[in-house]
CSV table of C-alpha atoms in Angstrom, one decimal:
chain,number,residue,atom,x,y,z
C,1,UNK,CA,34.0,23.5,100.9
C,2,UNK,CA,36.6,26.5,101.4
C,3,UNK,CA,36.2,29.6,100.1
C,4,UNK,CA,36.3,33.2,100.8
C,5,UNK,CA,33.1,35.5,100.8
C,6,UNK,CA,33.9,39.8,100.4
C,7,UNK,CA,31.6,42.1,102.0
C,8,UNK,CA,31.7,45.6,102.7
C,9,UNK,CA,31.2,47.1,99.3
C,10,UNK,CA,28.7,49.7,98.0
C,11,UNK,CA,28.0,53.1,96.4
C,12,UNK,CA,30.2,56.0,97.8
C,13,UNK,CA,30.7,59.2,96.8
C,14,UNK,CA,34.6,60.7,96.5
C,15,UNK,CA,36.5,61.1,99.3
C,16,UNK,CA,34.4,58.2,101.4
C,17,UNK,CA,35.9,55.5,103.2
C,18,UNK,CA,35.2,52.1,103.5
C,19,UNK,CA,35.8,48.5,104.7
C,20,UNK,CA,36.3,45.7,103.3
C,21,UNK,CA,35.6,42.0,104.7
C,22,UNK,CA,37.3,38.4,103.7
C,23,UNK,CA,36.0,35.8,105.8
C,24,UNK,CA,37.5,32.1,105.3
C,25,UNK,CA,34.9,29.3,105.8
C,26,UNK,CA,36.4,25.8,106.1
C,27,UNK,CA,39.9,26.3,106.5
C,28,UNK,CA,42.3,28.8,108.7
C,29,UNK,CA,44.2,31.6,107.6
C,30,UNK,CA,46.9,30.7,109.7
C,31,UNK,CA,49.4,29.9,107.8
C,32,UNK,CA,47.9,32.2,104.4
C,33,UNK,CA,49.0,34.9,102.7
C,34,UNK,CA,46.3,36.8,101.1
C,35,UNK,CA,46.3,39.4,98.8
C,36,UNK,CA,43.8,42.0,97.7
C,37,UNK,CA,42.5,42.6,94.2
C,38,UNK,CA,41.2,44.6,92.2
C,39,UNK,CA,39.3,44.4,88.5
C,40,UNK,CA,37.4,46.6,86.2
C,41,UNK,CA,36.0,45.6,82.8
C,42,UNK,CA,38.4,44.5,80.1
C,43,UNK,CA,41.2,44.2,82.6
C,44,UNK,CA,42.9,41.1,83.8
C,45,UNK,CA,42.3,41.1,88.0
C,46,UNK,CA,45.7,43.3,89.5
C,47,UNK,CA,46.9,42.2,93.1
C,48,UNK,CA,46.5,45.8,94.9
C,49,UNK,CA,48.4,44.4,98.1
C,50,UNK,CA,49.7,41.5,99.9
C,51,UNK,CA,49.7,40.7,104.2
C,52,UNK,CA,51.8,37.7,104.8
C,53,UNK,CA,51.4,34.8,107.8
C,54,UNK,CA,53.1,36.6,109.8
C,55,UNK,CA,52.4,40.1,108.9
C,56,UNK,CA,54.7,41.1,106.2
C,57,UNK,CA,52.8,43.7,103.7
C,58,UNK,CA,53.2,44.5,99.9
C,59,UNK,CA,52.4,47.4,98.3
C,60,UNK,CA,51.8,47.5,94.3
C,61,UNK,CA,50.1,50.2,93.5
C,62,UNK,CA,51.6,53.4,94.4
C,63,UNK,CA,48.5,56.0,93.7
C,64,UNK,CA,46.9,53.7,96.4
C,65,UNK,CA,49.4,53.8,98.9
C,66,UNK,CA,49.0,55.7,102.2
C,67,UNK,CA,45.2,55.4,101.3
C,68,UNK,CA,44.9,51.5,101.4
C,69,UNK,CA,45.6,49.4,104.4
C,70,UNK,CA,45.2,45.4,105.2
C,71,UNK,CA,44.6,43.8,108.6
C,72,UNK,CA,43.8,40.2,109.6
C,73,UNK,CA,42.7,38.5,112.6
C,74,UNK,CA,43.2,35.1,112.2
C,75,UNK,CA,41.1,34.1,115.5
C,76,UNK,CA,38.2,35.0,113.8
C,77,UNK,CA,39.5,33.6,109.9
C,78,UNK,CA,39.1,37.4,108.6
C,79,UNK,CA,41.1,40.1,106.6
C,80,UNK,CA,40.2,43.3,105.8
C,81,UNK,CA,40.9,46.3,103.6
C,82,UNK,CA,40.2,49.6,105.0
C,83,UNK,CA,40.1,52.2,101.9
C,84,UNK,CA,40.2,55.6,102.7
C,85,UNK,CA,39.7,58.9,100.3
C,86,UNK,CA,38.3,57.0,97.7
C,87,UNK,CA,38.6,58.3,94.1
C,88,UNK,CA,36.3,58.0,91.1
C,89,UNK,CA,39.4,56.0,89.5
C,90,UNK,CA,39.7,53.3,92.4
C,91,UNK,CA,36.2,52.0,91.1
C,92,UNK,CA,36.5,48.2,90.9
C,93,UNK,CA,35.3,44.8,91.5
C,94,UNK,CA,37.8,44.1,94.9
C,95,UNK,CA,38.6,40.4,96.2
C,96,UNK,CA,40.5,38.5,98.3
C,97,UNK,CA,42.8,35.5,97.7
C,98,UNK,CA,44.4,32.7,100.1
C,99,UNK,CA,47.5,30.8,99.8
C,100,UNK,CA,50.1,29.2,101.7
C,101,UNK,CA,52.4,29.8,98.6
C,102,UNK,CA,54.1,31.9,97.2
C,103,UNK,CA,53.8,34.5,100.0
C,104,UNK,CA,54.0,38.1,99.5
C,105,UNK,CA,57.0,39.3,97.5
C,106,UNK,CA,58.3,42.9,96.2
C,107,UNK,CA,56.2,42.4,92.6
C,108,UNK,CA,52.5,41.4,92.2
C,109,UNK,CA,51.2,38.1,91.8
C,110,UNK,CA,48.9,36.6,89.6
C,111,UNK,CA,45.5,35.4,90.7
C,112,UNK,CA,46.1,31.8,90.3
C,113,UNK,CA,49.2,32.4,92.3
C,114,UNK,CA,46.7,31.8,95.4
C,115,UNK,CA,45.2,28.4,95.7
C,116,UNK,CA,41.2,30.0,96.4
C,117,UNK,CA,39.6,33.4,95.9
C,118,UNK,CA,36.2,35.0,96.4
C,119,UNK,CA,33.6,36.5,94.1
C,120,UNK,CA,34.0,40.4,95.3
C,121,UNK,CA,32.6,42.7,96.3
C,122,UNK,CA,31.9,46.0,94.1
C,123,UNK,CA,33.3,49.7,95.3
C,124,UNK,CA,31.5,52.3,93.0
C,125,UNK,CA,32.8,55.7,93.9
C,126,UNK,CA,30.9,58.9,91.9
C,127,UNK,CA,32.2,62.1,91.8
């Protein structure tokens, strides 16, 4: 079946840096955008950036920006999310989503924007 699995994830202390995994099973990436999201408790899931098909990227939230970066290697049907400086505050369940529509615009999308999505993996940054 297709999906996407998340790795990467863990306990970190502020200021730490990690990377994130999304690697496709049973279907390229190709021709998918993906975004990456976020979600903490109570909180509808919030796309935190977007890499197109053919490299385009989205920003959408600006307290993450020039700390947050995407990647993709399609050869090997993976993205990632390298997250630098992490902050008490960037705590949150963090997925990835495929789709070969929309494609990344100038404004967030919503989860079921994307036609599959993983489970997560949780970041859990102490002070």
């Amino acid at each position: 079946q297709l999906r996407l699995v998340e790795s990467g994830g863990g306990l970190v202390q502020s200021g730490g840096s990690l990377r994130l995994s999304c690697a496709a099973s049973g279907f390229s990436l190709d021709y998918q955008s993906i975004g990456w999201f976020r979600q903490v408790p109570g909180r509808e899931p919030e796309e935190v950036l977007c890499i197109g098909p053919s490299g385009r990227k989205d920003y959408y939230v600006e307290s993450l920006k020039g700390r947050f970066a995407s990647s993709r290697d399609n050869a090997k049907a993976t993205a990632y999310l390298q997250v630098n400086n992490l902050k008490p505050e960037d705590s949150a369940l963090y997925f990835c989503a495929a789709g070969r529509f929309p494609g990344c615009t100038n404004k967030p999308h919503k989860l079921e924007d994307y036609g599959v999505w993983g489970q997560g993996t949780q970041v859990t940054v102490s002070s």
